[in-house]
Amino acid sequence: MTTGFNWDNFSPDLQQNAMYDASNGQTLHMAENAGQKAAAYCLRAKEKVDAQLRKIAELKKVSGFGEGVPLDTGKGVVDQYSTVAANLETALTALSKEYQGFADRFVATEMAVRAVEENNTASLKGRQISIDPHAAGMQ
């Protein structure tokens, strides 16, 4: 997939307005490594979730509720803890995947923005830039 735009597809008025806006610093800009920094926050959160996932194995091994004694109440408590642990594991696994997805998207966005900026720079290389004050509304 190619990212970017063809400057020649813009009308002369749009080109003039874009040049005027750019000359006044009115352009979209992504801070250096912003995607990587945002991804790092997501990955730290993911690691905390993953640490809790590793502890769930212990929740599944609930004991001390009358094992070996034929009482339904003890078995009911153990079954309830097992169900809660399984539901928690499912929810945390999904959350971990979400954090990974967010991190991947932040990095991909940074890469895409960088590619667009490089493409735009290449598209503008060698162009003569002149601003008509009347067309740009700077009278």
PDB file of C-alpha atoms in Angstrom:
ATOM      1  CA  MET A   1       0.000   0.000   0.000  1.00  0.00           C
ATOM      2  CA  THR A   2       1.339   3.418  -0.960  1.00  0.00           C
ATOM      3  CA  THR A   3       0.716   6.234   1.467  1.00  0.00           C
ATOM      4  CA  GLY A   4       0.656   9.901   0.600  1.00  0.00           C
ATOM      5  CA  PHE A   5      -0.885  12.209  -1.908  1.00  0.00           C
ATOM      6  CA  ASN A   6      -0.173  13.652  -5.312  1.00  0.00           C
ATOM      7  CA  TRP A   7       0.255  17.398  -4.907  1.00  0.00           C
ATOM      8  CA  ASP A   8      -0.729  17.945  -8.540  1.00  0.00           C
ATOM      9  CA  ASN A   9      -4.254  16.664  -7.813  1.00  0.00           C
ATOM     10  CA  PHE A  10      -4.929  19.772  -5.702  1.00  0.00           C
ATOM     11  CA  SER A  11      -6.480  22.792  -7.364  1.00  0.00           C
ATOM     12  CA  PRO A  12      -4.252  25.898  -7.492  1.00  0.00           C
ATOM     13  CA  ASP A  13      -6.413  27.521  -4.778  1.00  0.00           C
ATOM     14  CA  LEU A  14      -6.016  24.527  -2.461  1.00  0.00           C
ATOM     15  CA  GLN A  15      -2.277  24.461  -3.130  1.00  0.00           C
ATOM     16  CA  GLN A  16      -2.065  28.169  -2.281  1.00  0.00           C
ATOM     17  CA  ASN A  17      -4.066  27.723   0.940  1.00  0.00           C
ATOM     18  CA  ALA A  18      -2.001  24.709   1.984  1.00  0.00           C
ATOM     19  CA  MET A  19       1.233  26.607   1.395  1.00  0.00           C
ATOM     20  CA  TYR A  20      -0.074  29.579   3.377  1.00  0.00           C
ATOM     21  CA  ASP A  21      -1.187  27.355   6.276  1.00  0.00           C
ATOM     22  CA  ALA A  22       2.125  25.500   6.262  1.00  0.00           C
ATOM     23  CA  SER A  23       4.082  28.763   6.260  1.00  0.00           C
ATOM     24  CA  ASN A  24       2.190  29.749   9.426  1.00  0.00           C
ATOM     25  CA  GLY A  25       2.865  26.443  11.176  1.00  0.00           C
ATOM     26  CA  GLN A  26      -0.709  25.221  10.759  1.00  0.00           C
ATOM     27  CA  THR A  27       0.063  21.648   9.862  1.00  0.00           C
ATOM     28  CA  LEU A  28      -0.593  18.325  11.484  1.00  0.00           C
ATOM     29  CA  HIS A  29       2.547  17.105  13.170  1.00  0.00           C
ATOM     30  CA  MET A  30       3.232  13.966  15.148  1.00  0.00           C
ATOM     31  CA  ALA A  31       5.902  14.345  17.817  1.00  0.00           C
ATOM     32  CA  GLU A  32       9.041  12.271  17.403  1.00  0.00           C
ATOM     33  CA  ASN A  33       8.437   8.703  18.628  1.00  0.00           C
ATOM     34  CA  ALA A  34       4.900   9.558  19.828  1.00  0.00           C
ATOM     35  CA  GLY A  35       3.562   6.237  18.560  1.00  0.00           C
ATOM     36  CA  GLN A  36       6.324   4.294  20.264  1.00  0.00           C
ATOM     37  CA  LYS A  37       5.775   6.161  23.541  1.00  0.00           C
ATOM     38  CA  ALA A  38       2.023   5.499  23.475  1.00  0.00           C
ATOM     39  CA  ALA A  39       2.702   1.849  22.614  1.00  0.00           C
ATOM     40  CA  ALA A  40       5.059   1.590  25.597  1.00  0.00           C
ATOM     41  CA  TYR A  41       2.255   2.720  27.947  1.00  0.00           C
ATOM     42  CA  CYS A  42      -0.028   0.069  26.464  1.00  0.00           C
ATOM     43  CA  LEU A  43       2.603  -2.638  26.781  1.00  0.00           C
ATOM     44  CA  ARG A  44       3.248  -1.763  30.435  1.00  0.00           C
ATOM     45  CA  ALA A  45      -0.486  -2.064  31.121  1.00  0.00           C
ATOM     46  CA  LYS A  46      -0.548  -5.350  29.177  1.00  0.00           C
ATOM     47  CA  GLU A  47       2.291  -6.702  31.334  1.00  0.00           C
ATOM     48  CA  LYS A  48       0.291  -5.936  34.496  1.00  0.00           C
ATOM     49  CA  VAL A  49      -2.713  -7.764  33.057  1.00  0.00           C
ATOM     50  CA  ASP A  50      -0.500 -10.686  32.019  1.00  0.00           C
ATOM     51  CA  ALA A  51       0.926 -10.864  35.554  1.00  0.00           C
ATOM     52  CA  GLN A  52      -2.606 -11.260  36.891  1.00  0.00           C
ATOM     53  CA  LEU A  53      -3.314 -13.933  34.284  1.00  0.00           C
ATOM     54  CA  ARG A  54      -0.376 -15.929  35.612  1.00  0.00           C
ATOM     55  CA  LYS A  55      -1.898 -15.773  39.113  1.00  0.00           C
ATOM     56  CA  ILE A  56      -5.261 -17.122  37.975  1.00  0.00           C
ATOM     57  CA  ALA A  57      -3.900 -20.657  37.936  1.00  0.00           C
ATOM     58  CA  GLU A  58      -3.795 -20.420  41.735  1.00  0.00           C
ATOM     59  CA  LEU A  59      -7.425 -19.273  41.882  1.00  0.00           C
ATOM     60  CA  LYS A  60      -8.425 -22.398  39.998  1.00  0.00           C
ATOM     61  CA  LYS A  61      -6.894 -24.570  42.751  1.00  0.00           C
ATOM     62  CA  VAL A  62      -9.222 -23.501  45.556  1.00  0.00           C
ATOM     63  CA  SER A  63      -9.246 -25.912  48.476  1.00  0.00           C
ATOM     64  CA  GLY A  64     -10.310 -26.100  52.097  1.00  0.00           C
ATOM     65  CA  PHE A  65     -14.031 -26.330  51.514  1.00  0.00           C
ATOM     66  CA  GLY A  66     -14.714 -29.878  52.583  1.00  0.00           C
ATOM     67  CA  GLU A  67     -12.999 -31.814  49.821  1.00  0.00           C
ATOM     68  CA  GLY A  68     -13.542 -35.499  50.287  1.00  0.00           C
ATOM     69  CA  VAL A  69     -16.709 -34.891  52.301  1.00  0.00           C
ATOM     70  CA  PRO A  70     -19.920 -35.507  50.408  1.00  0.00           C
ATOM     71  CA  LEU A  71     -21.395 -32.026  51.073  1.00  0.00           C
ATOM     72  CA  ASP A  72     -22.872 -30.056  48.207  1.00  0.00           C
ATOM     73  CA  THR A  73     -22.082 -26.691  49.845  1.00  0.00           C
ATOM     74  CA  GLY A  74     -18.308 -27.248  49.731  1.00  0.00           C
ATOM     75  CA  LYS A  75     -18.454 -28.405  46.137  1.00  0.00           C
ATOM     76  CA  GLY A  76     -20.666 -25.414  45.312  1.00  0.00           C
ATOM     77  CA  VAL A  77     -18.102 -22.983  46.713  1.00  0.00           C
ATOM     78  CA  VAL A  78     -15.248 -24.636  44.798  1.00  0.00           C
ATOM     79  CA  ASP A  79     -17.315 -24.651  41.594  1.00  0.00           C
ATOM     80  CA  GLN A  80     -18.204 -20.990  42.081  1.00  0.00           C
ATOM     81  CA  TYR A  81     -14.532 -20.001  42.511  1.00  0.00           C
ATOM     82  CA  SER A  82     -13.605 -22.050  39.457  1.00  0.00           C
ATOM     83  CA  THR A  83     -16.291 -20.330  37.376  1.00  0.00           C
ATOM     84  CA  VAL A  84     -15.217 -16.874  38.558  1.00  0.00           C
ATOM     85  CA  ALA A  85     -11.574 -17.707  37.800  1.00  0.00           C
ATOM     86  CA  ALA A  86     -12.455 -18.930  34.300  1.00  0.00           C
ATOM     87  CA  ASN A  87     -14.537 -15.804  33.592  1.00  0.00           C
ATOM     88  CA  LEU A  88     -11.753 -13.591  34.910  1.00  0.00           C
ATOM     89  CA  GLU A  89      -9.221 -15.416  32.763  1.00  0.00           C
ATOM     90  CA  THR A  90     -11.376 -14.882  29.665  1.00  0.00           C
ATOM     91  CA  ALA A  91     -11.824 -11.171  30.407  1.00  0.00           C
ATOM     92  CA  LEU A  92      -8.146 -10.560  31.181  1.00  0.00           C
ATOM     93  CA  THR A  93      -7.020 -12.489  28.100  1.00  0.00           C
ATOM     94  CA  ALA A  94      -9.246 -10.262  25.954  1.00  0.00           C
ATOM     95  CA  LEU A  95      -7.902  -7.142  27.697  1.00  0.00           C
ATOM     96  CA  SER A  96      -4.311  -8.267  27.144  1.00  0.00           C
ATOM     97  CA  LYS A  97      -5.036  -8.723  23.429  1.00  0.00           C
ATOM     98  CA  GLU A  98      -6.647  -5.255  23.299  1.00  0.00           C
ATOM     99  CA  TYR A  99      -3.577  -3.629  24.831  1.00  0.00           C
ATOM    100  CA  GLN A 100      -1.351  -5.437  22.323  1.00  0.00           C
ATOM    101  CA  GLY A 101      -3.608  -4.283  19.496  1.00  0.00           C
ATOM    102  CA  PHE A 102      -3.484  -0.680  20.722  1.00  0.00           C
ATOM    103  CA  ALA A 103       0.308  -0.816  20.912  1.00  0.00           C
ATOM    104  CA  ASP A 104       0.539  -2.262  17.400  1.00  0.00           C
ATOM    105  CA  ARG A 105      -1.791   0.439  16.035  1.00  0.00           C
ATOM    106  CA  PHE A 106       0.164   3.265  17.695  1.00  0.00           C
ATOM    107  CA  VAL A 107       3.415   2.057  16.152  1.00  0.00           C
ATOM    108  CA  ALA A 108       1.742   1.500  12.764  1.00  0.00           C
ATOM    109  CA  THR A 109       0.252   5.003  12.884  1.00  0.00           C
ATOM    110  CA  GLU A 110       3.642   6.523  13.623  1.00  0.00           C
ATOM    111  CA  MET A 111       5.158   4.605  10.720  1.00  0.00           C
ATOM    112  CA  ALA A 112       2.331   5.674   8.382  1.00  0.00           C
ATOM    113  CA  VAL A 113       2.624   9.336   9.389  1.00  0.00           C
ATOM    114  CA  ARG A 114       6.390   9.201   8.888  1.00  0.00           C
ATOM    115  CA  ALA A 115       5.897   7.625   5.438  1.00  0.00           C
ATOM    116  CA  VAL A 116       3.374  10.318   4.479  1.00  0.00           C
ATOM    117  CA  GLU A 117       5.730  13.067   5.669  1.00  0.00           C
ATOM    118  CA  GLU A 118       8.597  11.569   3.671  1.00  0.00           C
ATOM    119  CA  ASN A 119       6.381  11.213   0.596  1.00  0.00           C
ATOM    120  CA  ASN A 120       5.117  14.775   0.964  1.00  0.00           C
ATOM    121  CA  THR A 121       8.652  16.089   1.344  1.00  0.00           C
ATOM    122  CA  ALA A 122       9.665  14.245  -1.816  1.00  0.00           C
ATOM    123  CA  SER A 123       6.570  15.570  -3.647  1.00  0.00           C
ATOM    124  CA  LEU A 124       7.400  19.160  -2.708  1.00  0.00           C
ATOM    125  CA  LYS A 125      11.131  18.920  -3.410  1.00  0.00           C
ATOM    126  CA  GLY A 126      12.192  21.422  -6.041  1.00  0.00           C
ATOM    127  CA  ARG A 127       8.850  23.239  -6.132  1.00  0.00           C
ATOM    128  CA  GLN A 128       8.797  27.010  -6.236  1.00  0.00           C
ATOM    129  CA  ILE A 129       6.656  28.305  -3.385  1.00  0.00           C
ATOM    130  CA  SER A 130       5.087  31.704  -3.728  1.00  0.00           C
ATOM    131  CA  ILE A 131       2.118  33.001  -1.848  1.00  0.00           C
ATOM    132  CA  ASP A 132      -0.402  35.331  -3.413  1.00  0.00           C
ATOM    133  CA  PRO A 133      -1.575  37.448  -0.449  1.00  0.00           C
ATOM    134  CA  HIS A 134      -4.955  38.074  -2.089  1.00  0.00           C
ATOM    135  CA  ALA A 135      -5.680  34.390  -2.784  1.00  0.00           C
ATOM    136  CA  ALA A 136      -4.579  33.430   0.728  1.00  0.00           C
ATOM    137  CA  GLY A 137      -6.794  36.087   2.332  1.00  0.00           C
ATOM    138  CA  MET A 138      -3.883  38.086   3.788  1.00  0.00           C
ATOM    139  CA  GLN A 139      -4.871  41.521   2.464  1.00  0.00           C
TER     140      GLN A 139
END
